[in-house]
mmCIF file of C-alpha atoms in Angstrom:
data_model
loop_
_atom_site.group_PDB
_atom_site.id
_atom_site.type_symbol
_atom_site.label_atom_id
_atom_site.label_comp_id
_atom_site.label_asym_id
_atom_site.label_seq_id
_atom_site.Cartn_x
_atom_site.Cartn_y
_atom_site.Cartn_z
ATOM 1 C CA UNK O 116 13.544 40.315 24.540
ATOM 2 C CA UNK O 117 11.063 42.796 24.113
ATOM 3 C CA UNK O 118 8.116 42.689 22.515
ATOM 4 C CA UNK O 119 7.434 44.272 19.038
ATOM 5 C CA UNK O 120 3.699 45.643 17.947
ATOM 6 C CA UNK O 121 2.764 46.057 14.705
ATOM 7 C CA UNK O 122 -0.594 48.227 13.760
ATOM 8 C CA UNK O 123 -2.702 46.034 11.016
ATOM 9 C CA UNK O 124 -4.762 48.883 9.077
ATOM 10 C CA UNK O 125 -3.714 48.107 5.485
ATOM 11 C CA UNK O 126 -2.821 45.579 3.227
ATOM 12 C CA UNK O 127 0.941 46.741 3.750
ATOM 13 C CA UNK O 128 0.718 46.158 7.451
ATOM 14 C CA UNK O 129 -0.349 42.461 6.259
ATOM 15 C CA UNK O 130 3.131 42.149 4.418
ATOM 16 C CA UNK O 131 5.296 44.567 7.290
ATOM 17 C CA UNK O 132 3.635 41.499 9.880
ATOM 18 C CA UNK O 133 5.682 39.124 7.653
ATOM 19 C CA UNK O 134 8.813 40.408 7.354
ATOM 20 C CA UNK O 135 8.688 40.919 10.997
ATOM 21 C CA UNK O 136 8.060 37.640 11.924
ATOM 22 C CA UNK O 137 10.562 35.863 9.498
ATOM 23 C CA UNK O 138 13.058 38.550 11.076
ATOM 24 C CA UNK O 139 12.082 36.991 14.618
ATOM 25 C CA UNK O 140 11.756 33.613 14.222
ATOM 26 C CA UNK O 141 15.034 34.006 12.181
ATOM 27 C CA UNK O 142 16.365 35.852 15.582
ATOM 28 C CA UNK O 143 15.297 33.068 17.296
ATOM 29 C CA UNK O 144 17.064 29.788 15.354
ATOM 30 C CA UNK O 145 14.274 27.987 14.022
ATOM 31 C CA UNK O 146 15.002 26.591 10.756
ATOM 32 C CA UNK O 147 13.620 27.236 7.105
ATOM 33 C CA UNK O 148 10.733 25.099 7.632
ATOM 34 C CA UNK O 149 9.649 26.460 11.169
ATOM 35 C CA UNK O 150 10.116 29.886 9.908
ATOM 36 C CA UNK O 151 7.595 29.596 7.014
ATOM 37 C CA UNK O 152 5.069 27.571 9.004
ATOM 38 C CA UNK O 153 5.060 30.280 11.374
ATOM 39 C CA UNK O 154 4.911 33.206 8.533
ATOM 40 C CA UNK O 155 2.187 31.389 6.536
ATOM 41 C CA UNK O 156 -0.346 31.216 9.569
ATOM 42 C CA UNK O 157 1.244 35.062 11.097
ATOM 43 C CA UNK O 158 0.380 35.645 7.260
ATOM 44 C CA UNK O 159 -3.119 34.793 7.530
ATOM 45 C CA UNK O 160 -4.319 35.574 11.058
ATOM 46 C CA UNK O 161 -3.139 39.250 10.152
ATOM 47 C CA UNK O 162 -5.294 39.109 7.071
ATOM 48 C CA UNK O 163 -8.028 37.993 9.251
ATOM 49 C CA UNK O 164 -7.359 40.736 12.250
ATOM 50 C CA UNK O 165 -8.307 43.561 8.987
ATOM 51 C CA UNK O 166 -10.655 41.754 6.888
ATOM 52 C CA UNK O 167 -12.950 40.185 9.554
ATOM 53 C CA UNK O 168 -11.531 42.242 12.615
ATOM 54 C CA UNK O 169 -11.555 45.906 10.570
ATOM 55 C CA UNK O 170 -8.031 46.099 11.854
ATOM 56 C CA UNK O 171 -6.209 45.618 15.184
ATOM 57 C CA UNK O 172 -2.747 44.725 15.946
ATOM 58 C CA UNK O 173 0.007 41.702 16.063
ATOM 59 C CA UNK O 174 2.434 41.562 19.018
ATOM 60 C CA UNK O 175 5.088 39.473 18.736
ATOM 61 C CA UNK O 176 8.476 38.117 20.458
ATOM 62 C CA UNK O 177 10.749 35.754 21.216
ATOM 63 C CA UNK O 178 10.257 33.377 23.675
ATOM 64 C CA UNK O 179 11.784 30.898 26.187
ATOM 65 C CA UNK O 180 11.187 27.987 27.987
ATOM 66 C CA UNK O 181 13.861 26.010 29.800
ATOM 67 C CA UNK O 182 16.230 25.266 26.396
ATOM 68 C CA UNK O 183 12.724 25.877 24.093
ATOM 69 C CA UNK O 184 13.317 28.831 21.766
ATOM 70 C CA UNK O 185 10.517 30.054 19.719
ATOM 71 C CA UNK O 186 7.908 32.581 18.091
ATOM 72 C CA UNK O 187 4.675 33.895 19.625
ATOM 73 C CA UNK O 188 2.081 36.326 18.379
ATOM 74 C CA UNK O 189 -1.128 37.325 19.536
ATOM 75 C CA UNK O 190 -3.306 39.490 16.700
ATOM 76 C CA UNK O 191 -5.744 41.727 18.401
ATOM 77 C CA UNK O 192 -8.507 43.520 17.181
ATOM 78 C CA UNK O 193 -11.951 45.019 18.297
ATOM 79 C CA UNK O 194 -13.989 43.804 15.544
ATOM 80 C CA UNK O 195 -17.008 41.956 15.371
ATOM 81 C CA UNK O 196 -16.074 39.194 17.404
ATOM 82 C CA UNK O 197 -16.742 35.438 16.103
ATOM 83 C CA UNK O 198 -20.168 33.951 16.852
ATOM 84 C CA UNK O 199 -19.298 30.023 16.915
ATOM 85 C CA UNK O 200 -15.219 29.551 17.209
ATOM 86 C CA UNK O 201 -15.829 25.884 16.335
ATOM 87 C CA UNK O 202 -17.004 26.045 13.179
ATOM 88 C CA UNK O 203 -15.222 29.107 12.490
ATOM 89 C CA UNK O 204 -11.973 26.541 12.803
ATOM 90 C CA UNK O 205 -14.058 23.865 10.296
ATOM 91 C CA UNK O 206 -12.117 23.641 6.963
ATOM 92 C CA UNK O 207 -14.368 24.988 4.163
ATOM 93 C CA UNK O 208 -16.277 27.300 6.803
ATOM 94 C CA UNK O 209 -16.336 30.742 5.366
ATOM 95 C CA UNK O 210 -18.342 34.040 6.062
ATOM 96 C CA UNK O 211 -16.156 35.672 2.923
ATOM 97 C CA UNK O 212 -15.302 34.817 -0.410
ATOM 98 C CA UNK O 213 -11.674 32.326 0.531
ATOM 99 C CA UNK O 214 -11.994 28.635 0.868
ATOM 100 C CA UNK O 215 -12.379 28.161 4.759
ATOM 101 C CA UNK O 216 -9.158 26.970 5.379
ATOM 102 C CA UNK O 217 -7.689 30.423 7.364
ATOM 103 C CA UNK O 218 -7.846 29.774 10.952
ATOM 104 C CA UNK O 219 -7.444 25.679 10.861
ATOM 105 C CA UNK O 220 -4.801 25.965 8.571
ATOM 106 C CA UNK O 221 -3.177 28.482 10.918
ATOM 107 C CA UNK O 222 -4.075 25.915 13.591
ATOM 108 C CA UNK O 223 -2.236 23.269 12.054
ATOM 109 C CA UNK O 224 1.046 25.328 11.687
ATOM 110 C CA UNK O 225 1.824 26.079 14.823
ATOM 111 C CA UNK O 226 2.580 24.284 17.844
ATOM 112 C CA UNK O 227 0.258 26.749 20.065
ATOM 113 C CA UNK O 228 -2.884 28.074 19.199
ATOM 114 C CA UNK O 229 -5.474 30.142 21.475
ATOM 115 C CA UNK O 230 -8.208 31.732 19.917
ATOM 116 C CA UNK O 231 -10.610 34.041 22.415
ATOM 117 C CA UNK O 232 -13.479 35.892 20.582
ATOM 118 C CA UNK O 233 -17.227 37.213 21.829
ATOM 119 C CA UNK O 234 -19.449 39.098 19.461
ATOM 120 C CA UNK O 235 -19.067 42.969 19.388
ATOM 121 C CA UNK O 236 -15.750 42.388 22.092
ATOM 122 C CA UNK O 237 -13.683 41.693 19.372
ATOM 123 C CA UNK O 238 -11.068 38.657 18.578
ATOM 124 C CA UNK O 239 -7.535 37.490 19.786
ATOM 125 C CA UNK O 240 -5.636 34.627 18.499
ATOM 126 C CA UNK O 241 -2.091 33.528 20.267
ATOM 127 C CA UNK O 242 0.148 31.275 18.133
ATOM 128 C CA UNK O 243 3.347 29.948 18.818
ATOM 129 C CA UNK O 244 6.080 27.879 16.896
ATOM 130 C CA UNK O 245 8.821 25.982 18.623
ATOM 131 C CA UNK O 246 12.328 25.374 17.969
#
């Protein structure tokens, strides 16, 4: 399956990222639960990748390993990077106005999670959700 890229520059790319991953993890069987744990945290990284990021991209496909079906996504951007990853994943750690719960939150809805960030080199966070 190939992979499909979607450009984050707007608040409309933030919705078109969700209605492409619900398609895909649709396209790949996961049920109603798996599909909106994995739209919820798509949902928020790609909020992230053009609030904190000043835009990027989410890649996403289908995936498989041995009878595992499933979602991944990596969000992309060249932003200002993130200073201190730990406490950037802290719940109630915030550098804008939300409640801190963004990238744990994403953290805890997936069954992968990769973050990579250095300051002025940007930002990429992998997720993946398992059937």
């Amino acid at each position: 399956m190939a992979a499909r890229t979607v450009p984050i520059r707007t608040g409309e790319d933030v919705v078109r990222v969700r209605q492409e991953v619900r398609r895909i993890a649709v396209e790949a069987g996961l049920g109603l639960v798996d599909q909106t744990k994995i739209v919820t945290a798509a949902s928020e990284l790609a909020r992230n990748t053009l609030d904190y990021g000043k835009g990027g991209e989410a890649i996403m496909e289908v995936v498989q390993a041995g009878m595992r079906r499933g979602v991944r996504i990596r969000f992309q951007d060249q932003g200002p990077g993130i200073p201190d990853i730990e406490l950037a994943l802290k719940d109630g750690y915030t550098t804008g106005r939300g409640m801190g719960l963004g990238l744990g939150g994403a953290r805890r809805l997936c069954n992968e999670f990769a973050i990579e960030s250095a300051p002025a080199q940007g930002t990429r966070v992998t997720i993946a959700r398992w059937k």
